[in-house]
PDB file of C-alpha atoms in Angstrom:
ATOM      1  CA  UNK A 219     -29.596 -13.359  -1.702  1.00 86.00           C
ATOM      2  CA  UNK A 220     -32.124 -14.451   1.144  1.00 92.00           C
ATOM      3  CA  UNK A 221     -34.959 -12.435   1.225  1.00 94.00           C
ATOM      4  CA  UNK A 222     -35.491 -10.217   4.576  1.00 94.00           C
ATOM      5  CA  UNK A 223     -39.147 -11.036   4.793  1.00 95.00           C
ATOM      6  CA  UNK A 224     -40.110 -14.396   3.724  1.00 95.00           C
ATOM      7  CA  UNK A 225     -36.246 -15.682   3.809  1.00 94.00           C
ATOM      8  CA  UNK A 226     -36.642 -16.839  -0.032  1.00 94.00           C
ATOM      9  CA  UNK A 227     -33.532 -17.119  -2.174  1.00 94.00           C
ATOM     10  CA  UNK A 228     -35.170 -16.295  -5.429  1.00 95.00           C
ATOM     11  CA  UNK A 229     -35.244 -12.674  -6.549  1.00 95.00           C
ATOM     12  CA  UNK A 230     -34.666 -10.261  -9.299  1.00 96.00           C
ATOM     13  CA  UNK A 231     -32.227  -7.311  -9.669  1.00 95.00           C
ATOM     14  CA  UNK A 232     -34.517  -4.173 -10.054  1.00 95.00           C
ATOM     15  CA  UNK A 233     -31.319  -1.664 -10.320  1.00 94.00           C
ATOM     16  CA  UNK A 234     -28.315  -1.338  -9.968  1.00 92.00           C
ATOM     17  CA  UNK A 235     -25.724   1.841  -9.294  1.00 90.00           C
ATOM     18  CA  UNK A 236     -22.584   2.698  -7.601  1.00 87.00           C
ATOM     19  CA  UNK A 237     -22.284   4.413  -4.631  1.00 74.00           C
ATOM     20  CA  UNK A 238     -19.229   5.769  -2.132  1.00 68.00           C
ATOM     21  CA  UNK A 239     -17.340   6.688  -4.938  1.00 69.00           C
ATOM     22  CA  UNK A 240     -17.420   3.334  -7.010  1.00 74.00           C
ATOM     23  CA  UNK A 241     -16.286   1.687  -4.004  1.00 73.00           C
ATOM     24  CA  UNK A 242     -19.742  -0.155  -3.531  1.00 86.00           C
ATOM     25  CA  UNK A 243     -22.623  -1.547  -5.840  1.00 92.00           C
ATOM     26  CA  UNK A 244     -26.031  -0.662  -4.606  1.00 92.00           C
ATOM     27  CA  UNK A 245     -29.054  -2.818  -5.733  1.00 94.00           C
ATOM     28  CA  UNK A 246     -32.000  -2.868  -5.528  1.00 95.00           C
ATOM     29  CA  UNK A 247     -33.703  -6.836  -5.942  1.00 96.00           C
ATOM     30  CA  UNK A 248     -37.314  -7.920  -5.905  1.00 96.00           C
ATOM     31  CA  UNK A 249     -38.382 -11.085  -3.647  1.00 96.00           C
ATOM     32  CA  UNK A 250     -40.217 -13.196  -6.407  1.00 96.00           C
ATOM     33  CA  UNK A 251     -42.096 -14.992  -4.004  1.00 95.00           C
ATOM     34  CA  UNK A 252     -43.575 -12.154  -1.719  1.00 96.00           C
ATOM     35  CA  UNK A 253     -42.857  -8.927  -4.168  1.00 96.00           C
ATOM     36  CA  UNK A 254     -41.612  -7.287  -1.439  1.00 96.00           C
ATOM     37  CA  UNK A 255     -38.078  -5.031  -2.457  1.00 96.00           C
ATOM     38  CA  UNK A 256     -35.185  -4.700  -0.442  1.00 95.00           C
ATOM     39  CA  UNK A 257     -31.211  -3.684  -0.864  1.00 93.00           C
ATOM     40  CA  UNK A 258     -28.429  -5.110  -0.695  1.00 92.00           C
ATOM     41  CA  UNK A 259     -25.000  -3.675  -0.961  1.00 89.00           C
ATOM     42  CA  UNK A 260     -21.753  -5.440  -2.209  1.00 89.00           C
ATOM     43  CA  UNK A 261     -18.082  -4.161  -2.126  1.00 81.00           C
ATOM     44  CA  UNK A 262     -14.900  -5.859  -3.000  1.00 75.00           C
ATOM     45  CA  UNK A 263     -13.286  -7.636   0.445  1.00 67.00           C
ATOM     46  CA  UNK A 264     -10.112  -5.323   1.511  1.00 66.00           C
ATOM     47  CA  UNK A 265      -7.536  -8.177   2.475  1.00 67.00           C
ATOM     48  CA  UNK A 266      -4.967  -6.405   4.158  1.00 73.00           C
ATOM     49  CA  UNK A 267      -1.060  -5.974   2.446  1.00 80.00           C
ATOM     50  CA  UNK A 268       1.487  -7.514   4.531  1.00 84.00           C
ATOM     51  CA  UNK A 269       4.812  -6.690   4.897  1.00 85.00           C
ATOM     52  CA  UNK A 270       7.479  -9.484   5.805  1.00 88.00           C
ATOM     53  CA  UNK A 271      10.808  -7.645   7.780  1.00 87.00           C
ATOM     54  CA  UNK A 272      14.266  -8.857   8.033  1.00 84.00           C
ATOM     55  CA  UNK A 273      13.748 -10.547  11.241  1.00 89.00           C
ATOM     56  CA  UNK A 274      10.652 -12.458   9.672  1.00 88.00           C
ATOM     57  CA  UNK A 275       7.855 -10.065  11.603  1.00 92.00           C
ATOM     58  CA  UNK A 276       4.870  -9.526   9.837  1.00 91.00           C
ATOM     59  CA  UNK A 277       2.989  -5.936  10.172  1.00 90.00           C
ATOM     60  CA  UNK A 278       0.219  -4.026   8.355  1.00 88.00           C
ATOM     61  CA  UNK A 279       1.265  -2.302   4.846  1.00 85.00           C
ATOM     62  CA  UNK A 280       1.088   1.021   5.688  1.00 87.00           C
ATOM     63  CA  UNK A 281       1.615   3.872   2.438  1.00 87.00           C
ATOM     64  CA  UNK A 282       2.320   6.094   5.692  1.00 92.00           C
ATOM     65  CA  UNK A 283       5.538   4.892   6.402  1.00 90.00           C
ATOM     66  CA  UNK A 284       6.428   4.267   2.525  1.00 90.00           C
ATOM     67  CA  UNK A 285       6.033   8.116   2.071  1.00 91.00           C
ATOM     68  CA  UNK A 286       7.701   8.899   5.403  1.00 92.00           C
ATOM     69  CA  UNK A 287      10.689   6.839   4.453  1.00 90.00           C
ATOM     70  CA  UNK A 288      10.679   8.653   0.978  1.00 91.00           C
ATOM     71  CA  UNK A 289       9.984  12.080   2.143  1.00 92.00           C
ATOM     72  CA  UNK A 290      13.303  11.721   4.847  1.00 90.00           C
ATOM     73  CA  UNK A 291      15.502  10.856   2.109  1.00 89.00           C
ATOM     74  CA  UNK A 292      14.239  13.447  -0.271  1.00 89.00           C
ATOM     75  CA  UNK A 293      14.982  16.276   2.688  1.00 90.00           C
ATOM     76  CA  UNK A 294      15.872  19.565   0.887  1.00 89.00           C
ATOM     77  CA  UNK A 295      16.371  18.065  -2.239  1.00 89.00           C
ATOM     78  CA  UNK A 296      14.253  19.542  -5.293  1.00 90.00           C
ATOM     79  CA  UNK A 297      12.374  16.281  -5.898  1.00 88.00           C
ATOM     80  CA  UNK A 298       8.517  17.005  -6.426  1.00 91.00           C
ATOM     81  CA  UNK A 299       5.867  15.477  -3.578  1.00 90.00           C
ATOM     82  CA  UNK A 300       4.245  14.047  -6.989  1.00 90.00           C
ATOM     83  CA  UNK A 301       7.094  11.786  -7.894  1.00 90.00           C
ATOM     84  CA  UNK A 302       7.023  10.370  -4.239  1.00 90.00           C
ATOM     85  CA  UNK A 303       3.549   9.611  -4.657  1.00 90.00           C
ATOM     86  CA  UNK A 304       4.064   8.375  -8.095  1.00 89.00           C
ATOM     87  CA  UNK A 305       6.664   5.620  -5.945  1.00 86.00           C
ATOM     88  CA  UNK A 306       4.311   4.599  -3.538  1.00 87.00           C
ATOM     89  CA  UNK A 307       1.677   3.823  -6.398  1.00 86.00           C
ATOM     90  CA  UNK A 308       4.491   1.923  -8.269  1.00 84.00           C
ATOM     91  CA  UNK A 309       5.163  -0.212  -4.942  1.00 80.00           C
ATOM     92  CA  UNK A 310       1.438  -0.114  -4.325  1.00 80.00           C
ATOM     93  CA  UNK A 311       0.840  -1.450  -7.786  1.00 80.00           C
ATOM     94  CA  UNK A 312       3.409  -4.632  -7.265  1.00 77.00           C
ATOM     95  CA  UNK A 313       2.369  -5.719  -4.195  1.00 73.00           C
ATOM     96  CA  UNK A 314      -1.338  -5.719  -6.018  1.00 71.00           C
ATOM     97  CA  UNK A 315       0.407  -8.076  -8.741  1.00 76.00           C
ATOM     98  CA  UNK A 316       1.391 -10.465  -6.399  1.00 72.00           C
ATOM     99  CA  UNK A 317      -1.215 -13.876  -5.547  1.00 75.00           C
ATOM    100  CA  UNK A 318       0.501 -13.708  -2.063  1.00 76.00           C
ATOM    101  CA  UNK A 319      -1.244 -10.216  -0.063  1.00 77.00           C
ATOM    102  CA  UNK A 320       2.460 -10.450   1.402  1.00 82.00           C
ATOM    103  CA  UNK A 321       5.698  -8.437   0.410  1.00 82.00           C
ATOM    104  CA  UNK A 322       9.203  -8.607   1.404  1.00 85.00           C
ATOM    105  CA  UNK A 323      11.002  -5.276   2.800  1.00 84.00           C
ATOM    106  CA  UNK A 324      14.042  -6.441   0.492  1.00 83.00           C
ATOM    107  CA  UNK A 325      11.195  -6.348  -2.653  1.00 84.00           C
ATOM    108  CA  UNK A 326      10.022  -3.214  -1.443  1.00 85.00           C
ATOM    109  CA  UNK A 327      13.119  -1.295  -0.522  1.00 84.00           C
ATOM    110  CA  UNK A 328      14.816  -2.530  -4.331  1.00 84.00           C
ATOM    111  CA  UNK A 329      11.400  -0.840  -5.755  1.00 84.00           C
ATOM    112  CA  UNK A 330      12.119   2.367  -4.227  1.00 86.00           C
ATOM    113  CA  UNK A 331      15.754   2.914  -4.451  1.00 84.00           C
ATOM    114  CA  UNK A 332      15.317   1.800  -8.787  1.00 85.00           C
ATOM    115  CA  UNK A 333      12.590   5.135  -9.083  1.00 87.00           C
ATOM    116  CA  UNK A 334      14.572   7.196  -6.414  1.00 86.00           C
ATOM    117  CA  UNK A 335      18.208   6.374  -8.285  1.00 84.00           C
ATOM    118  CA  UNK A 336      15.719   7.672 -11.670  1.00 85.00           C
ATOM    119  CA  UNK A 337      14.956  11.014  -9.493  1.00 87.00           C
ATOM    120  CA  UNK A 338      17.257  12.124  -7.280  1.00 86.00           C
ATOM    121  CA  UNK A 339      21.059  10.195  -6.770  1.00 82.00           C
ATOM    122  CA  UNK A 340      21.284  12.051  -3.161  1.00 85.00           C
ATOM    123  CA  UNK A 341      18.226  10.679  -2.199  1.00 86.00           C
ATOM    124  CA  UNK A 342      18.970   7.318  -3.303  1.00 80.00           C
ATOM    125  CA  UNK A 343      21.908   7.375  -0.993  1.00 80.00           C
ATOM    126  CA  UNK A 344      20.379   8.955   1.683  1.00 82.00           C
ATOM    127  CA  UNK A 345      17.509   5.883   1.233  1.00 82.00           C
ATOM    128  CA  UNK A 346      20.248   3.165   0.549  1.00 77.00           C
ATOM    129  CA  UNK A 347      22.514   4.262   3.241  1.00 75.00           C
ATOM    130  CA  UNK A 348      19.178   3.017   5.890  1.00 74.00           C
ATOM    131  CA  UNK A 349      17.985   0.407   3.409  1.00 67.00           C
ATOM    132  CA  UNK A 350      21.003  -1.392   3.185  1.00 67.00           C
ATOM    133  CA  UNK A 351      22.051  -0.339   7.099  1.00 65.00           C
ATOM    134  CA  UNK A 352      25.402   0.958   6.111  1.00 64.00           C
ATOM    135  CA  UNK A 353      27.900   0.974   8.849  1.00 67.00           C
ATOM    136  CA  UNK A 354      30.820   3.527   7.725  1.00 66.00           C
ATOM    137  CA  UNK A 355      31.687   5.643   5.064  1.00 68.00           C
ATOM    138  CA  UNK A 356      33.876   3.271   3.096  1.00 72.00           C
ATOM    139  CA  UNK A 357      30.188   1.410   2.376  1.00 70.00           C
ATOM    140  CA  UNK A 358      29.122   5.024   1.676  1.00 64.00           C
ATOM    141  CA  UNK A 359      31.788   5.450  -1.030  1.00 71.00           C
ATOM    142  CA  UNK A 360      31.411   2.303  -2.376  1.00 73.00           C
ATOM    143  CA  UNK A 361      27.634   2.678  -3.008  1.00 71.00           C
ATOM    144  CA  UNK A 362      28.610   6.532  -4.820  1.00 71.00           C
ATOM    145  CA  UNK A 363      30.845   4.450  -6.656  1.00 74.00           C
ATOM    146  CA  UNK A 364      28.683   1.988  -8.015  1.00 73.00           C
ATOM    147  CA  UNK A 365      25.677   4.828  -8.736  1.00 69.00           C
ATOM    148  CA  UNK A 366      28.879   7.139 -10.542  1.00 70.00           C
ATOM    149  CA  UNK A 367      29.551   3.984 -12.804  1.00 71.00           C
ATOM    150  CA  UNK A 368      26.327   2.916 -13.837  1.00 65.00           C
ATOM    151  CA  UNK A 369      26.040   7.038 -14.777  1.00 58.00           C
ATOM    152  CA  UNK A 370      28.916   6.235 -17.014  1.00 54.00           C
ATOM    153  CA  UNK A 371      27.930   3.124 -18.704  1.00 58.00           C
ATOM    154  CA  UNK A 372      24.123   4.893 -20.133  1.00 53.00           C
ATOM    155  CA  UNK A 373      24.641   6.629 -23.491  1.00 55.00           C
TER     156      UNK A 373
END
């Protein structure tokens, strides 16, 4: 850290705390060559999630449209704002996992419809039905079919 007086590198760390809720470290240093103090503040750098489409676009993660997306398919259905929240964190928390800051809508839409197929089947087909751009009802049907049989298979 360069000094804002004498431009020396050398200083101490007189204290430290957090401030803006954790999201920043305020500290206070000493210049060690002029004894003059100073602050400096540090926070982690936000790289912005990206999300890769179908037609290989690139746009801006956005927990807006996650939640959107979630709250059309759960329309008049008794599934809990919570539990849609609860999904976003769950994507939220895979696309921190990854190295790459990017995330596939195909990654992101399997995500959902797994915890929506847990809360609410109607949802899920509402969700799957735009997910996997369905075309007519037979796709429709075969979908139900598929989320009737796996209901059969669990003990």
């Amino acid at each position: 850290m360069r000094c804002p007086y004498c431009s020396e590198t050398q200083d101490r760390v007189v204290d430290s705390r957090e401030s803006r809720g954790g999201a920043t470290i305020r500290r206070r240093r000493e210049c060690l060559s002029c004894n003059r103090r100073f602050t400096s503040y540090e926070q982690i750098e936000d790289i912005p999630l990206r999300v890769v489409k179908r037609d290989g676009s690139r746009d801006e993660y956005s927990r807006k449209k996650l939640l959107a997306g979630l709250y059309k398919a759960c329309e008049k259905r008794p599934v809990p704002a919570r539990k849609l929240e609860e999904v976003a964190d769950v994507v939220e928390s895979l696309i921190g996992e990854q190295e790459e800051r990017e995330l596939s809508t195909q990654q992101i839409g399997a995500v959902v419809m797994e915890r929506l197929r847990e809360l609410d089947q109607v949802a899920y087909v509402r969700f799957a039905s735009v997910y996997r751009r369905f075309e007519d009802v037979s796709e429709f049907s075969e979908e139900i079919e598929r989320l009737t049989s796996k209901r059969s298979e669990m003990p």
